[in-house]
XYZ file of C-alpha atoms in Angstrom:
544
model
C -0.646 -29.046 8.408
C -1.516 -25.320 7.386
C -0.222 -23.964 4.798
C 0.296 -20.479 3.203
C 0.373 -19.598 -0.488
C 1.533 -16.317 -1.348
C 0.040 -14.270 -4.357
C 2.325 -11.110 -5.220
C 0.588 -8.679 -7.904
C 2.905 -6.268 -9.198
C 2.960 -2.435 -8.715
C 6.052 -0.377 -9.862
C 7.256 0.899 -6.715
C 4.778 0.553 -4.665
C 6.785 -3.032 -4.415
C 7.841 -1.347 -1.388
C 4.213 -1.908 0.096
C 4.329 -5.800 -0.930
C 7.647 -6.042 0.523
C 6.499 -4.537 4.158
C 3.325 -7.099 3.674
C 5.706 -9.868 3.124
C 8.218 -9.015 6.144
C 5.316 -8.997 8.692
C 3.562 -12.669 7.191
C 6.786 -14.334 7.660
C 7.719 -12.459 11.301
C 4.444 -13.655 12.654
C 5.007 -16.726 11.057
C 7.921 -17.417 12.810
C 7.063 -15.424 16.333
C 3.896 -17.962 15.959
C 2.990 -19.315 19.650
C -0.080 -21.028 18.480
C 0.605 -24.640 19.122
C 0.650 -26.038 14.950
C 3.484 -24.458 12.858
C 2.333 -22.760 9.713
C 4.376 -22.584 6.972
C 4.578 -21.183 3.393
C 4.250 -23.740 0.587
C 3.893 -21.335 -2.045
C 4.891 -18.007 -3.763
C 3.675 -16.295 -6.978
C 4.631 -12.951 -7.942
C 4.488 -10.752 -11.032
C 6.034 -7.796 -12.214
C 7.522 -5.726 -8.658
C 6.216 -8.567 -7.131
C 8.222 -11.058 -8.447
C 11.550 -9.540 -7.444
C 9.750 -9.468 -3.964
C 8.774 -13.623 -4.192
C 12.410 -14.527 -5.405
C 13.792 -12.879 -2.416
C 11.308 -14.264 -0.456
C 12.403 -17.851 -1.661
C 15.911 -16.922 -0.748
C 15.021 -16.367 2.742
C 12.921 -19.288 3.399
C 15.317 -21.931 2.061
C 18.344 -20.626 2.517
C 18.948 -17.832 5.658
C 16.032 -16.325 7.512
C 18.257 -13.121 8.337
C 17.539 -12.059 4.829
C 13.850 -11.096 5.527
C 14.151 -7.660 6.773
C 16.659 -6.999 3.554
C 13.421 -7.651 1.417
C 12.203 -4.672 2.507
C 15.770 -2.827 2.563
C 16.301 -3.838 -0.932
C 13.041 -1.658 -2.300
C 13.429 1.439 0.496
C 16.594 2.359 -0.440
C 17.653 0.002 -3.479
C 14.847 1.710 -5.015
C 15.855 5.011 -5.707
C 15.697 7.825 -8.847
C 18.839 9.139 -7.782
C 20.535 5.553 -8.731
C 18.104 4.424 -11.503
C 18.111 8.053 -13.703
C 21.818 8.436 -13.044
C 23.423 10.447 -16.192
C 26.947 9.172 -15.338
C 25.933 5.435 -16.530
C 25.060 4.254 -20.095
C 21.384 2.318 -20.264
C 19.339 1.317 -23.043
C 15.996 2.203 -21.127
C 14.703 4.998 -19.177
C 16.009 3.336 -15.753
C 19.395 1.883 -15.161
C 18.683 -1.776 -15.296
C 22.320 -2.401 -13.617
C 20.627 -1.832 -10.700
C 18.181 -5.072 -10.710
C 21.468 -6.761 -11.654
C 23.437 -5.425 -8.853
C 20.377 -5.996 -6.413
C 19.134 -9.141 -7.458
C 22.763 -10.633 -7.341
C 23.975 -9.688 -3.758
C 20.508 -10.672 -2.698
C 18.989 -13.795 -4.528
C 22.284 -15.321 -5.856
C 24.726 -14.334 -2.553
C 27.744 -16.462 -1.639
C 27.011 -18.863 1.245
C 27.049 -17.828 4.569
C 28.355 -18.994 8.076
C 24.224 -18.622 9.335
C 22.581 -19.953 6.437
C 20.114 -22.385 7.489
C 16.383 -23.149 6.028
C 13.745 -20.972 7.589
C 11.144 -22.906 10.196
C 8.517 -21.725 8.159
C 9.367 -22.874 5.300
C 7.329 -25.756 3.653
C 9.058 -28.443 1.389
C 8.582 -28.435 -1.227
C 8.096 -24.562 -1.521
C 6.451 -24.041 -5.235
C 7.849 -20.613 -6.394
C 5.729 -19.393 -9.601
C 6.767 -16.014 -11.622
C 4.695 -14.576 -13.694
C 6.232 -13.909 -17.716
C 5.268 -11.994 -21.159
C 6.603 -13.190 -23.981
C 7.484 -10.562 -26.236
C 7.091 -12.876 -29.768
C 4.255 -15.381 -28.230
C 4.249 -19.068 -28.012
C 2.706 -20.663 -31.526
C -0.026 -23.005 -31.099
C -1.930 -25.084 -33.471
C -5.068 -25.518 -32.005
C -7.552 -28.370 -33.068
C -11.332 -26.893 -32.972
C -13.195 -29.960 -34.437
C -15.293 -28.069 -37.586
C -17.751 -29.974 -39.071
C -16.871 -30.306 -42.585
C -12.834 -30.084 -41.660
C -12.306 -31.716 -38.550
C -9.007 -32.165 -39.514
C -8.244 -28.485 -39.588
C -6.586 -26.513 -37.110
C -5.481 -22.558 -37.056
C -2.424 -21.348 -35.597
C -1.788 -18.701 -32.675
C 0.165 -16.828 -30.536
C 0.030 -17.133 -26.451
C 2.038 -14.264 -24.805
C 1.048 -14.744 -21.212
C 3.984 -17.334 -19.869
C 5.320 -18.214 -16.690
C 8.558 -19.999 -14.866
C 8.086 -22.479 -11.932
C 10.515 -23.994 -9.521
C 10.640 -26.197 -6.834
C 12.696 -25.189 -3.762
C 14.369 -27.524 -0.852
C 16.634 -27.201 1.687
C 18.853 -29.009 -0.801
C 19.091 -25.853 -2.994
C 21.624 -23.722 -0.988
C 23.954 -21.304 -1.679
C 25.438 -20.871 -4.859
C 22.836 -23.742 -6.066
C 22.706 -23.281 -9.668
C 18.671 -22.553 -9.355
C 19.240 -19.321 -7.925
C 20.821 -17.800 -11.314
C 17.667 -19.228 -12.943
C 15.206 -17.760 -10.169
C 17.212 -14.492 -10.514
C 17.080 -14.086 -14.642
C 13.083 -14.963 -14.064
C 11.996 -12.283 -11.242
C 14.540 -9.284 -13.127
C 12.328 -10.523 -16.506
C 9.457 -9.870 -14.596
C 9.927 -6.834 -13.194
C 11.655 -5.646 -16.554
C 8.270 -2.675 -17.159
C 8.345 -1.924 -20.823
C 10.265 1.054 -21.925
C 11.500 1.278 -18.059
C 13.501 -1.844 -18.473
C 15.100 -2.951 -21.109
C 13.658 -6.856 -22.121
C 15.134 -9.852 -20.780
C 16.656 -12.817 -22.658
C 15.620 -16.396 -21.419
C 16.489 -19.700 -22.146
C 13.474 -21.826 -21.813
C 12.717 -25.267 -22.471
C 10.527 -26.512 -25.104
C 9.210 -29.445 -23.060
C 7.477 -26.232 -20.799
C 5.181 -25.671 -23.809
C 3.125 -28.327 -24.083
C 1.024 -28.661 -26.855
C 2.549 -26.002 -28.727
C 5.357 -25.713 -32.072
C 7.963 -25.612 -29.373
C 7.800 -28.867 -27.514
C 10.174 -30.273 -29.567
C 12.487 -27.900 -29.966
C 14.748 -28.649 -26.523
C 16.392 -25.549 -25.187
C 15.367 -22.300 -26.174
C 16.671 -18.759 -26.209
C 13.361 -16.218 -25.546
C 12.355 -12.490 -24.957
C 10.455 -11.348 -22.158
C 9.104 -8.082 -20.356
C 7.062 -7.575 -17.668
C 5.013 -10.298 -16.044
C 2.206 -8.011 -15.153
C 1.141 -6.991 -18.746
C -1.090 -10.506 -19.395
C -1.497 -11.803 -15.628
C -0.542 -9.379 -12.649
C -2.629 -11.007 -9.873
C -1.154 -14.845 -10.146
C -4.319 -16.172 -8.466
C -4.412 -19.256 -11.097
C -0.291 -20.060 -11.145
C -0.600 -20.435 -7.143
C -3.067 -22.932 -7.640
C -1.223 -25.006 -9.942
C 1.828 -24.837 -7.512
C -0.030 -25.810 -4.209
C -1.441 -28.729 -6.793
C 1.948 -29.506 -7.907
C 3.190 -29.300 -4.250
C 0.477 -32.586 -3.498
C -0.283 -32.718 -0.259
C -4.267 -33.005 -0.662
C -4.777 -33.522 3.174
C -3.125 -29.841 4.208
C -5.418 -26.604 4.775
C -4.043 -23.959 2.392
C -4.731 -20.510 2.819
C -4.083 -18.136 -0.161
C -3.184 -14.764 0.800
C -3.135 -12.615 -2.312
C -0.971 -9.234 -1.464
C -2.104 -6.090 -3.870
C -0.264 -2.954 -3.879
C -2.673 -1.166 -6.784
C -6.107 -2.220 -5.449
C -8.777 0.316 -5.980
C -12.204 0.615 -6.100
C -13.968 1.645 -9.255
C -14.036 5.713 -10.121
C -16.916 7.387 -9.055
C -19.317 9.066 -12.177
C -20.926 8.179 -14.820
C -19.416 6.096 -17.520
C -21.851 7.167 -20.254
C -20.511 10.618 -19.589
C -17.044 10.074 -20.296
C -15.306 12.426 -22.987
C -15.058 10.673 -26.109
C -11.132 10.792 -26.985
C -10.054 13.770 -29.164
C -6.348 12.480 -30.096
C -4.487 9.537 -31.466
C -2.234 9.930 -28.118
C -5.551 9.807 -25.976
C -6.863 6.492 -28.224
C -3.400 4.962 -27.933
C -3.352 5.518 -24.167
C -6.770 4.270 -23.426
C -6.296 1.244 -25.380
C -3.076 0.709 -23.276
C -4.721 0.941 -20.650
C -8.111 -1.740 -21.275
C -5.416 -4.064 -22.455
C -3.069 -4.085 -19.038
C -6.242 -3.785 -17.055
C -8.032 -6.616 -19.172
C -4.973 -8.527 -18.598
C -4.061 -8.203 -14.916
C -7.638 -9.084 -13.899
C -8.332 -12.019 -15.516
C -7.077 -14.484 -12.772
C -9.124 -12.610 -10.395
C -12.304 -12.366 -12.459
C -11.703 -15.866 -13.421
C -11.916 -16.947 -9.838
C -14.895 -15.147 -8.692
C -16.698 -17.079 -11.442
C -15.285 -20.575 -10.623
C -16.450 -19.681 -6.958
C -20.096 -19.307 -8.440
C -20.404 -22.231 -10.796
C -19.248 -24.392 -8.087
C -22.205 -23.049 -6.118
C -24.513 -23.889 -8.446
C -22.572 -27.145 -8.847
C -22.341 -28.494 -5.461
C -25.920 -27.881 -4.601
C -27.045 -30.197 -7.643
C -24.442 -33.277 -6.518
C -25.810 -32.536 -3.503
C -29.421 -33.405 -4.389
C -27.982 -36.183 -7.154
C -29.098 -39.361 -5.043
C -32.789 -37.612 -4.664
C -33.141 -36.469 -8.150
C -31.661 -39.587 -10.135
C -33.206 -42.841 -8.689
C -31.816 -45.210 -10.863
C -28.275 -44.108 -9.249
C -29.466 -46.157 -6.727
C -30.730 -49.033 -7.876
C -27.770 -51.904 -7.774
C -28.905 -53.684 -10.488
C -28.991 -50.946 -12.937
C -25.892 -52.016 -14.901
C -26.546 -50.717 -17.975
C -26.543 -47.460 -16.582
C -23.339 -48.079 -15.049
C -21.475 -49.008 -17.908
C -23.097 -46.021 -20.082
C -22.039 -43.310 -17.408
C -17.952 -45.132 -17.213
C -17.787 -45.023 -21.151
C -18.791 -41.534 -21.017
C -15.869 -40.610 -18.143
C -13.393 -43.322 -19.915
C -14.130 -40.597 -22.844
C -13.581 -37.355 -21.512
C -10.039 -38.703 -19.608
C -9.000 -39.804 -23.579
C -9.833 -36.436 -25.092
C -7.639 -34.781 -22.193
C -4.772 -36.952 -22.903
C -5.194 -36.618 -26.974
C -5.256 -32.701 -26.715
C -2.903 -32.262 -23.994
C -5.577 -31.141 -21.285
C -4.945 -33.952 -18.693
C -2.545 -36.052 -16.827
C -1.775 -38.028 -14.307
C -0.218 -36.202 -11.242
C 0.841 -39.267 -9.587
C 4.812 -38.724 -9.147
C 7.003 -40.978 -11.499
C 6.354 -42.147 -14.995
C 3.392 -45.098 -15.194
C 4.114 -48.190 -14.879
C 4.622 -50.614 -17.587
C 1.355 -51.591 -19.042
C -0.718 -49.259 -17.186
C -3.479 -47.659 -19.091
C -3.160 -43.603 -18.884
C -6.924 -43.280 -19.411
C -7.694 -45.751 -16.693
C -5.300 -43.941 -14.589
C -6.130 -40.586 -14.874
C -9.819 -41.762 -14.296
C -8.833 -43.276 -11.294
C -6.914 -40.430 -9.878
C -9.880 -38.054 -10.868
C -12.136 -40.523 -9.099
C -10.295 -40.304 -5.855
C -10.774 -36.734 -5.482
C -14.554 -37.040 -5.884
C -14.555 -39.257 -3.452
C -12.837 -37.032 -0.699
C -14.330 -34.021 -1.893
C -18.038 -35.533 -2.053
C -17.674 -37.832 0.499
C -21.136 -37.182 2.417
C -23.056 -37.329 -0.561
C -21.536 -40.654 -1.980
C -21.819 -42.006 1.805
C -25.829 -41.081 1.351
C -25.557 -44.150 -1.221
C -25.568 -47.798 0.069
C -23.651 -50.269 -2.736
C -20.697 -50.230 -3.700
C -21.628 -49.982 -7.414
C -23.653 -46.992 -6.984
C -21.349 -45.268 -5.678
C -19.153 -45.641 -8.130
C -21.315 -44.785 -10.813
C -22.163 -41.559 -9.013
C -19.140 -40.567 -8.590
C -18.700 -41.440 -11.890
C -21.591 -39.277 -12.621
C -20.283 -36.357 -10.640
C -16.985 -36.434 -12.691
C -18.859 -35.880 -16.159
C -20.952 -32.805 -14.626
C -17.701 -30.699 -13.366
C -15.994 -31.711 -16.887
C -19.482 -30.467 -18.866
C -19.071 -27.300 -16.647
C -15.260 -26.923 -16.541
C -15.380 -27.583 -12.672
C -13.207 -30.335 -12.969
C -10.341 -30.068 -9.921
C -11.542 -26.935 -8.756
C -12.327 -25.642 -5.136
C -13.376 -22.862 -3.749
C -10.620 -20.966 -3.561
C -9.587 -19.555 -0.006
C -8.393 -16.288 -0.716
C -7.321 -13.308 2.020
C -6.696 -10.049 0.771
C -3.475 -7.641 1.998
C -4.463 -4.100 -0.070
C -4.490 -0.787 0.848
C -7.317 0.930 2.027
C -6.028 4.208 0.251
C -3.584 5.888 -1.804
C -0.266 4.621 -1.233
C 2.796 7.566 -1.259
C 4.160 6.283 -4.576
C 0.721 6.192 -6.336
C 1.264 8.048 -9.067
C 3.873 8.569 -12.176
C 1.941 5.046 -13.299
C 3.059 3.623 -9.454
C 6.828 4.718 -10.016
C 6.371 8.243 -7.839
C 7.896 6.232 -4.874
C 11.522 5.893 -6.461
C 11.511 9.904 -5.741
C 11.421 9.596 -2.352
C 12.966 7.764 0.672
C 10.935 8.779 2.955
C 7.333 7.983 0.217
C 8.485 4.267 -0.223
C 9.105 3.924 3.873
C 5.591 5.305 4.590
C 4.116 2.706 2.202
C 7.086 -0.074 3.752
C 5.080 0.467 7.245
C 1.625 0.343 5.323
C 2.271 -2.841 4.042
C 3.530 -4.470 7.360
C 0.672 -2.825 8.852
C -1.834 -4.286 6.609
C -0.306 -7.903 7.119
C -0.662 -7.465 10.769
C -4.385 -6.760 10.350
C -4.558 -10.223 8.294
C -2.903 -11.891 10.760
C -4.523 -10.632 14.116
C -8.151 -11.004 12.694
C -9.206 -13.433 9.525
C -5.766 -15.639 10.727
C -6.111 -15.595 14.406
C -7.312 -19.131 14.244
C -3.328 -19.910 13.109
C -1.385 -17.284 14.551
C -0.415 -15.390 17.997
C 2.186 -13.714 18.207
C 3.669 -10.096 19.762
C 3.608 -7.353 17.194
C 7.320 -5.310 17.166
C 7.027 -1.399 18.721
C 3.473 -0.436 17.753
C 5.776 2.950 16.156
C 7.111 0.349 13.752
C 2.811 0.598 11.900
C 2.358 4.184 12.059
C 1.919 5.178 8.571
C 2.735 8.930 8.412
C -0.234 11.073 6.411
C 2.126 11.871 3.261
C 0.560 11.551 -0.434
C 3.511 11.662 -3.337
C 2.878 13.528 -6.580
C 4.530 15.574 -8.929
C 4.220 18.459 -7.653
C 5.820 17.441 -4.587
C 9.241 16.361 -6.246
C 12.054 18.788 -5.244
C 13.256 20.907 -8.302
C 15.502 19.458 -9.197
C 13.975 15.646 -9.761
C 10.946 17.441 -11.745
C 14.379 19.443 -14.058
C 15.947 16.042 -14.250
C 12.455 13.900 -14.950
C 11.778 16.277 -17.240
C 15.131 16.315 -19.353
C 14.650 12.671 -19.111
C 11.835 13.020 -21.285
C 13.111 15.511 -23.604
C 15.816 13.077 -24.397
C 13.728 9.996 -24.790
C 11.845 11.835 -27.174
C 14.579 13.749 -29.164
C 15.808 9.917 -29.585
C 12.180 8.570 -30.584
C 12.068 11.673 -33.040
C 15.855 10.567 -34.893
C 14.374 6.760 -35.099
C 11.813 8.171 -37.900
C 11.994 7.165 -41.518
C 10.383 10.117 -43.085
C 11.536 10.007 -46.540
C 12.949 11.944 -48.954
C 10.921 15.242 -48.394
C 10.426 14.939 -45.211
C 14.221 14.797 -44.454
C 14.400 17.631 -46.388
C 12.068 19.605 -44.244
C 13.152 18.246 -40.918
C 14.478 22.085 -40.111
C 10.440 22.775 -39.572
C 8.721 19.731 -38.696
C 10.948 17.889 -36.055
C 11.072 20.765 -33.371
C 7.580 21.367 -33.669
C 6.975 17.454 -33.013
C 9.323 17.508 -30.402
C 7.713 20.485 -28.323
C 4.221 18.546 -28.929
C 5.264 15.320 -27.931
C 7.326 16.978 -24.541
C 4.681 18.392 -23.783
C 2.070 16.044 -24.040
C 4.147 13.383 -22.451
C 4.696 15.786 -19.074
C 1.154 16.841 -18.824
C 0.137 12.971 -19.179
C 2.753 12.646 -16.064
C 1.353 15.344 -13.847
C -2.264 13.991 -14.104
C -1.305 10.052 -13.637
């Protein structure tokens, strides 16, 4: 069976460009007249892309008629006109009512007459968002130090995440919809845009940590983007979770915000001449460290286990004693060592079994997680441990093989098949930090049709071996030449933006504690700050 993972990175509103990408995947999907089904068994999504996975869900196992309202919800749910109206009270600079009102008559809708799970849909489907924790997770962490082994220091993790897994047997008014809902509107909650999101989380989720303990959990969050906006590793762990080793998965990582690097020189870049200008650029390595580190992350795995299967590959040349049946002393050397590593996984939390249901009674854990580890050599290596002719040798190779991924952190990791959906230029809402597209109708369509049209690239060329199927009217993909900016906002969004700013800044200004003189000589000092700090914060908007 083929498979599809989804990876959703987040974008602001160019969500509207992951939703179009997302609406043509699961139409060809479906329209499929390739022989073999292919379904999705897996969705991660952070930030914008979240929202756009939870609805996703919805219409796989619950009503297929909700796909094209995926793309509805962002082209005209999405809009300044609703999310900067004055006649409604907010606590943020957008009117987070509106995820609310959204996300309910969408991801946590009454049943239907035509609900009915969609024939794509893969079970279980493994739905992954993406989370930052506002306070961190504490860990105490064991390092091992030579004269205090015993010793451990304490930290903070803020990058989190909340899994599910979907069935046919979660309809309608299932109570995991209200949980998938609270996790995707946490997600997408930008800072300062949104307001953050309250959670309750249990402690069991944290392994390892001061929380395991603790049961149930109330939490804040903000957007999932900040610490991991391109899910690549989360997918993983669901298709994993989903089992299922025999199935060909395909990961198809959608990515509204993918650029290539600036042209210039770095070494000629102006040094910054302002607190705002250091503030903003370390705001900026921080998301962009952040959001890339699944993707960097990969592209490394994908060259270590280069290097790596090209040495197990020449194992039974280079090592003769491998081969030599009576070389027992070698073979029990080479099992201690493995017995080892699968006890220090289990003692620091790193490893266990994946075998569904709890062990049997009497079962050893490091024996069994050995074993399990040892199975997946043996199907992943199983022309090289074929090149050996006893029984015992190829056990202690395989053996072997298991200590040389854990040395190198290989362990239970492929080659990842990724497929990229991304645009191959500026989208319409590219700019105001991606949220220029809630200004315009007609900016989020044109990047709606650039997303489907995208997809149907994926799915006509690199997926052709899967899929055939009859594109909709070719009008549906023509992406109309139209680039969104600031300038190009009618009058009165740019008045309106603007007062938005002026007010966000007049209340910044009252939250200041600035003592007994300075409240004395707030007459001269505040409007002065608040003229600098307007104006600096609409030039920043007209150049991002």
């Amino acid at each position: 069976m083929t498979k599809i993972a989804l990876i959703l990175g987040g974008g602001g509103s160019l969500g509207t460009y992951t939703a179009g990408a997302v609406t043509e995947l699961f139409r060809g999907l479906a329209g499929n007249r390739n022989g073999a089904p292919v379904q999705v068994g897996a969705l991660a999504g952070a930030s914008s892309g979240a929202l756009t996975a939870a609805l996703a869900a919805r219409a796989l196992v619950v009503n297929p008629n909700l796909v094209p309202w995926i793309g509805e919800a962002w082209i005209r749910g999405m809009d300044a006109e609703v999310l900067l109206a004055t006649n409604r009270s907010r606590s943020s600079l957008l009117d987070a009512e509106v995820l609310e009102e959204m996300s309910r008559a969408l991801i946590t809708a009454a049943p239907a007459s035509d609900d009915e799970p969609s024939p794509i849909l893969a079970e279980p489907l493994g739905l992954g968002i993406t989370l930052s924790s506002l306070h961190g997770i504490r860990y105490q962490l064991r390092y091992g130090f030579r004269n205090r082994p015993e010793r451990s220091f304490g930290t903070r993790m803020f990058d989190d995440w909340a899994a599910f897994e979907l069935s046919p047997a979660d309809s309608a008014g299932a109570p995991v919809w209200e949980e998938v809902r609270q996790a995707a509107v946490a997600s997408a909650s930008f800072p300062f845009a949104f307001p953050p999101r309250r959670l309750e989380r249990s402690g069991s989720h944290f392994r390892g940590s001061v929380l395991e303990d603790l049961g149930d959990i109330d939490m804040w969050y903000t957007d999932g983007g900040l610490f991991n906006n391109e899910p690549v590793r989360l997918a993983k762990r669901l298709v994993a979770r989903a089992g299922g080793e025999g199935d060909d998965w395909r990961f198809v990582f959608v990515d509204p915000t993918l650029r290539d690097p600036p042209a210039g020189n770095v070494a000629e870049e102006a040094a910054p001449g302002s607190a705002v200008q250091v503030a903003s650029l370390v705001t900026r390595a921080l998301l962009g460290q952040g959001s890339a580190k699944d993707w960097i992350r990969a592209n490394r795995t994908n060259e270590r286990l280069a290097i790596l299967d090209s040495l197990i590959d020449r194992l039974p040349e280079i090592a003769d004693s491998l081969t030599d049946p009576d070389a027992f002393e070698l073979g029990r050397s080479v099992g201690e060592m493995a017995e080892s590593v699968c006890e220090w996984r289990l003692v620091c939390g790193g490893g266990r079994s994946r075998r569904a249901g709890r062990p049997e009674e009497g079962t050893d854990p490091v024996l069994e997680l050995l074993e399990e580890s040892l199975e997946r050599i043996d199907r992943r290596y199983s022309n090289v441990l074929a090149r050996v002719s006893s029984r015992a040798a190829r056990s202690r190779l395989a053996k072997l093989i298991f200590l040389i991924e854990a040395a190198g952190g290989l362990d239970d990791k492929e080659e990842l098949p990724l497929y990229l959906v991304a645009p191959g230029r500026r989208l319409a809402g590219d700019f105001l930090g991606n949220f220029g597209g809630l200004f315009s109708q007609e900016w989020r369509e044109a990047d709606y049709r650039a997303g489907r049209r995208d997809a149907r690239r994926l799915l006509e060329t690199s997926l052709a071996d899967l899929v055939e199927y009859e594109p909709d009217d070719e009008a549906e993909y023509e992406v109309p030449e139209t680039v969104g900016s600031v300038e190009a906002l009618r009058p009165e969004q740019r008045r309106r933006l603007e007062s938005l700013i002026e007010r966000e800044v007049d209340r910044s200004i009252g939250e200041i504690d600035p003592g007994f003189l300075g409240s004395i000589f707030g007459f001269a000092w505040k409007p002065a700050l608040r003229r600098w700090a307007t104006a600096r914060a609409i030039d920043s908007l007209r150049t991002s």
